[in-house]
Amino acid sequence: GSAELSARQKLGYVTNWIRWWSDAVGLFAAAAAVVWTFASLVLPLHLPPVAATAAVLGALVLRAGSSLLASRYASGNSWSHSLGACAVGMVLSTTVALAVVRGLFRSQDAFRVTAKGGKRAAGRFCARPEAILSGALVAASATAALVNPLGTLSLELWSILLAAMAVPNLMAVAFGIG
């Protein structure tokens, strides 16, 4: 609403925020998918249509692929550096999502300086939220696969989607351990 910014500047500001909000939406979608999976075991809930699940899987692949290609061609990185940059972006998605959610509910938050090497004080595991979310997604994926003895396509795609949603968080856990 500021009169000091041009329409183009305002549009640029909003479009730069979309990336951050997409991580928050992804976090809510992952949590909802886990709840939906386990609730459907006891309640008469239906999975999304096959086309919808396939579209979401396609969107995840498209997002990862476009990130990789943007890193490779827009910045001139090598393929290996582009893959690393893409992986780091994926690993940080839950951290970014939690920061966005915190920003919605807190008007002021303490700035925390992150350790940049050297000796670090012992503390809690740095990828704890990612470990919890990936564990829930993997458990939901395995559950969806196990309750599908007939090989129903919708359940197979749902299980694959849950596993795909776990990948960035599992990578964060691996980076946190290593």
mmCIF file of C-alpha atoms in Angstrom:
data_model
loop_
_atom_site.group_PDB
_atom_site.id
_atom_site.type_symbol
_atom_site.label_atom_id
_atom_site.label_comp_id
_atom_site.label_asym_id
_atom_site.label_seq_id
_atom_site.Cartn_x
_atom_site.Cartn_y
_atom_site.Cartn_z
ATOM 1 C CA GLY A 1 0.000 0.000 0.000
ATOM 2 C CA SER A 2 3.008 2.314 0.065
ATOM 3 C CA ALA A 3 2.797 5.254 -2.317
ATOM 4 C CA GLU A 4 6.603 5.349 -2.421
ATOM 5 C CA LEU A 5 6.819 2.190 -4.547
ATOM 6 C CA SER A 6 5.865 1.972 -8.194
ATOM 7 C CA ALA A 7 3.438 -0.697 -9.396
ATOM 8 C CA ARG A 8 6.370 -2.613 -10.893
ATOM 9 C CA GLN A 9 8.288 -2.506 -7.597
ATOM 10 C CA LYS A 10 5.229 -3.723 -5.706
ATOM 11 C CA LEU A 11 4.784 -6.576 -8.175
ATOM 12 C CA GLY A 12 8.460 -7.495 -7.789
ATOM 13 C CA TYR A 13 8.102 -7.468 -4.012
ATOM 14 C CA VAL A 14 5.067 -9.770 -4.102
ATOM 15 C CA THR A 15 6.558 -12.175 -6.645
ATOM 16 C CA ASN A 16 9.737 -12.515 -4.582
ATOM 17 C CA TRP A 17 7.611 -13.595 -1.632
ATOM 18 C CA ILE A 18 5.884 -16.361 -3.606
ATOM 19 C CA ARG A 19 8.933 -18.628 -3.282
ATOM 20 C CA TRP A 20 8.886 -18.322 0.496
ATOM 21 C CA TRP A 21 5.127 -18.859 0.719
ATOM 22 C CA SER A 22 5.342 -21.952 -1.473
ATOM 23 C CA ASP A 23 7.541 -23.593 1.156
ATOM 24 C CA ALA A 24 4.959 -22.782 3.850
ATOM 25 C CA VAL A 25 2.153 -24.191 1.693
ATOM 26 C CA GLY A 26 4.282 -27.308 1.102
ATOM 27 C CA LEU A 27 4.759 -27.767 4.853
ATOM 28 C CA PHE A 28 1.000 -27.550 5.478
ATOM 29 C CA ALA A 29 0.344 -29.892 2.544
ATOM 30 C CA ALA A 30 2.808 -32.458 3.931
ATOM 31 C CA ALA A 31 1.255 -32.329 7.398
ATOM 32 C CA ALA A 32 -2.254 -32.550 5.923
ATOM 33 C CA ALA A 33 -1.248 -35.515 3.744
ATOM 34 C CA VAL A 34 0.057 -37.406 6.775
ATOM 35 C CA VAL A 35 -3.091 -36.679 8.797
ATOM 36 C CA TRP A 36 -5.308 -37.582 5.827
ATOM 37 C CA THR A 37 -3.491 -40.878 5.288
ATOM 38 C CA PHE A 38 -3.892 -42.066 8.865
ATOM 39 C CA ALA A 39 -7.414 -40.643 9.244
ATOM 40 C CA SER A 40 -8.490 -42.538 6.117
ATOM 41 C CA LEU A 41 -7.682 -45.785 7.922
ATOM 42 C CA VAL A 42 -10.534 -45.208 10.382
ATOM 43 C CA LEU A 43 -12.812 -42.752 8.578
ATOM 44 C CA PRO A 44 -14.496 -43.151 5.189
ATOM 45 C CA LEU A 45 -12.240 -40.604 3.478
ATOM 46 C CA HIS A 46 -11.346 -40.705 -0.189
ATOM 47 C CA LEU A 47 -7.974 -39.961 -1.710
ATOM 48 C CA PRO A 48 -7.701 -37.177 -4.257
ATOM 49 C CA PRO A 49 -8.400 -38.261 -7.835
ATOM 50 C CA VAL A 50 -5.498 -39.947 -9.652
ATOM 51 C CA ALA A 51 -5.176 -36.954 -11.990
ATOM 52 C CA ALA A 52 -4.803 -34.548 -9.038
ATOM 53 C CA THR A 53 -2.164 -36.677 -7.314
ATOM 54 C CA ALA A 54 -0.287 -37.100 -10.591
ATOM 55 C CA ALA A 55 -0.435 -33.338 -11.168
ATOM 56 C CA VAL A 56 1.068 -32.643 -7.745
ATOM 57 C CA LEU A 57 3.823 -35.193 -8.393
ATOM 58 C CA GLY A 58 4.464 -33.516 -11.740
ATOM 59 C CA ALA A 59 4.600 -30.103 -10.059
ATOM 60 C CA LEU A 60 7.222 -31.367 -7.593
ATOM 61 C CA VAL A 61 9.348 -32.711 -10.442
ATOM 62 C CA LEU A 62 8.837 -29.493 -12.419
ATOM 63 C CA ARG A 63 9.871 -27.352 -9.442
ATOM 64 C CA ALA A 64 13.044 -29.363 -8.854
ATOM 65 C CA GLY A 65 13.865 -29.437 -12.561
ATOM 66 C CA SER A 66 13.261 -25.720 -13.071
ATOM 67 C CA SER A 67 15.415 -24.929 -10.043
ATOM 68 C CA LEU A 68 18.205 -27.089 -11.441
ATOM 69 C CA LEU A 69 17.962 -25.544 -14.914
ATOM 70 C CA ALA A 70 17.770 -21.991 -13.539
ATOM 71 C CA SER A 71 20.892 -22.592 -11.499
ATOM 72 C CA ARG A 72 22.694 -24.119 -14.455
ATOM 73 C CA TYR A 73 21.783 -21.643 -17.165
ATOM 74 C CA ALA A 74 20.923 -18.411 -15.344
ATOM 75 C CA SER A 75 24.022 -18.417 -13.172
ATOM 76 C CA GLY A 76 26.351 -20.413 -15.389
ATOM 77 C CA ASN A 77 27.076 -22.989 -12.691
ATOM 78 C CA SER A 78 28.368 -26.410 -13.647
ATOM 79 C CA TRP A 79 25.896 -29.297 -13.490
ATOM 80 C CA SER A 80 27.420 -30.557 -10.238
ATOM 81 C CA HIS A 81 27.253 -27.109 -8.601
ATOM 82 C CA SER A 82 23.701 -26.653 -9.892
ATOM 83 C CA LEU A 83 22.673 -30.008 -8.434
ATOM 84 C CA GLY A 84 24.246 -29.010 -5.107
ATOM 85 C CA ALA A 85 22.457 -25.649 -5.126
ATOM 86 C CA CYS A 86 19.167 -27.376 -5.923
ATOM 87 C CA ALA A 87 19.734 -29.855 -3.076
ATOM 88 C CA VAL A 88 20.495 -27.068 -0.590
ATOM 89 C CA GLY A 89 17.348 -25.231 -1.647
ATOM 90 C CA MET A 90 15.303 -28.373 -1.097
ATOM 91 C CA VAL A 91 16.954 -29.060 2.260
ATOM 92 C CA LEU A 92 16.113 -25.571 3.508
ATOM 93 C CA SER A 93 12.435 -25.710 2.511
ATOM 94 C CA THR A 94 11.162 -26.780 5.951
ATOM 95 C CA THR A 95 13.349 -24.189 7.712
ATOM 96 C CA VAL A 96 12.028 -21.478 5.394
ATOM 97 C CA ALA A 97 8.449 -22.685 5.869
ATOM 98 C CA LEU A 98 8.763 -22.595 9.661
ATOM 99 C CA ALA A 99 10.227 -19.079 9.467
ATOM 100 C CA VAL A 100 7.272 -17.928 7.334
ATOM 101 C CA VAL A 101 4.801 -19.479 9.786
ATOM 102 C CA ARG A 102 6.582 -17.859 12.748
ATOM 103 C CA GLY A 103 6.461 -14.534 10.910
ATOM 104 C CA LEU A 104 2.695 -14.828 10.607
ATOM 105 C CA PHE A 105 2.227 -15.074 14.361
ATOM 106 C CA ARG A 106 5.067 -12.979 15.765
ATOM 107 C CA SER A 107 5.476 -9.302 15.064
ATOM 108 C CA GLN A 108 9.031 -9.337 16.376
ATOM 109 C CA ASP A 109 11.384 -12.243 16.675
ATOM 110 C CA ALA A 110 14.907 -12.468 17.993
ATOM 111 C CA PHE A 111 17.660 -12.506 15.394
ATOM 112 C CA ARG A 112 19.852 -15.548 15.851
ATOM 113 C CA VAL A 113 23.406 -15.627 14.598
ATOM 114 C CA THR A 114 24.176 -18.973 13.002
ATOM 115 C CA ALA A 115 27.429 -20.808 13.584
ATOM 116 C CA LYS A 116 29.751 -20.389 10.632
ATOM 117 C CA GLY A 117 32.277 -23.096 11.412
ATOM 118 C CA GLY A 118 34.748 -23.776 14.154
ATOM 119 C CA LYS A 119 33.708 -25.420 17.392
ATOM 120 C CA ARG A 120 30.032 -25.387 18.149
ATOM 121 C CA ALA A 121 28.407 -25.790 21.499
ATOM 122 C CA ALA A 122 26.466 -28.984 21.956
ATOM 123 C CA GLY A 123 22.780 -28.430 21.350
ATOM 124 C CA ARG A 124 19.732 -30.068 19.961
ATOM 125 C CA PHE A 125 19.894 -31.786 16.598
ATOM 126 C CA CYS A 126 19.707 -29.083 13.919
ATOM 127 C CA ALA A 127 17.337 -31.011 11.632
ATOM 128 C CA ARG A 128 14.842 -32.068 14.277
ATOM 129 C CA PRO A 129 11.710 -30.668 12.534
ATOM 130 C CA GLU A 130 12.822 -32.281 9.271
ATOM 131 C CA ALA A 131 13.439 -35.602 11.043
ATOM 132 C CA ILE A 132 9.953 -35.544 12.557
ATOM 133 C CA LEU A 133 8.269 -34.589 9.284
ATOM 134 C CA SER A 134 10.241 -37.081 7.187
ATOM 135 C CA GLY A 135 9.515 -39.857 9.681
ATOM 136 C CA ALA A 136 5.798 -39.074 9.519
ATOM 137 C CA LEU A 137 5.831 -38.922 5.710
ATOM 138 C CA VAL A 138 7.767 -42.189 5.364
ATOM 139 C CA ALA A 139 5.429 -43.898 7.847
ATOM 140 C CA ALA A 140 2.384 -42.603 5.952
ATOM 141 C CA SER A 141 3.903 -43.674 2.622
ATOM 142 C CA ALA A 142 4.616 -47.169 3.942
ATOM 143 C CA THR A 143 1.128 -47.376 5.441
ATOM 144 C CA ALA A 144 -0.493 -46.364 2.149
ATOM 145 C CA ALA A 145 1.582 -48.997 0.334
ATOM 146 C CA LEU A 146 0.802 -51.720 2.869
ATOM 147 C CA VAL A 147 -2.972 -51.147 2.859
ATOM 148 C CA ASN A 148 -3.012 -51.500 -0.925
ATOM 149 C CA PRO A 149 -2.925 -55.259 -1.552
ATOM 150 C CA LEU A 150 -4.844 -54.877 -4.828
ATOM 151 C CA GLY A 151 -2.398 -52.345 -6.270
ATOM 152 C CA THR A 152 -4.932 -49.553 -6.640
ATOM 153 C CA LEU A 153 -3.402 -46.787 -8.747
ATOM 154 C CA SER A 154 -4.655 -43.964 -6.515
ATOM 155 C CA LEU A 155 -3.023 -45.513 -3.433
ATOM 156 C CA GLU A 156 0.187 -46.276 -5.323
ATOM 157 C CA LEU A 157 0.459 -42.659 -6.499
ATOM 158 C CA TRP A 158 -0.440 -41.396 -3.033
ATOM 159 C CA SER A 159 2.331 -43.511 -1.497
ATOM 160 C CA ILE A 160 4.817 -42.240 -4.096
ATOM 161 C CA LEU A 161 3.738 -38.637 -3.451
ATOM 162 C CA LEU A 162 4.258 -39.035 0.301
ATOM 163 C CA ALA A 163 7.703 -40.533 -0.299
ATOM 164 C CA ALA A 164 8.605 -37.707 -2.689
ATOM 165 C CA MET A 165 7.522 -35.138 -0.105
ATOM 166 C CA ALA A 166 9.863 -36.806 2.409
ATOM 167 C CA VAL A 167 12.974 -36.544 0.202
ATOM 168 C CA PRO A 168 13.987 -32.927 1.027
ATOM 169 C CA ASN A 169 13.512 -33.574 4.728
ATOM 170 C CA LEU A 170 15.486 -36.820 4.601
ATOM 171 C CA MET A 171 18.282 -34.915 2.844
ATOM 172 C CA ALA A 172 18.213 -32.308 5.632
ATOM 173 C CA VAL A 173 18.530 -35.068 8.222
ATOM 174 C CA ALA A 174 21.455 -36.586 6.305
ATOM 175 C CA PHE A 175 23.174 -33.173 6.066
ATOM 176 C CA GLY A 176 22.529 -32.623 9.787
ATOM 177 C CA ILE A 177 24.131 -35.934 10.698
ATOM 178 C CA GLY A 178 27.087 -35.527 8.309
#
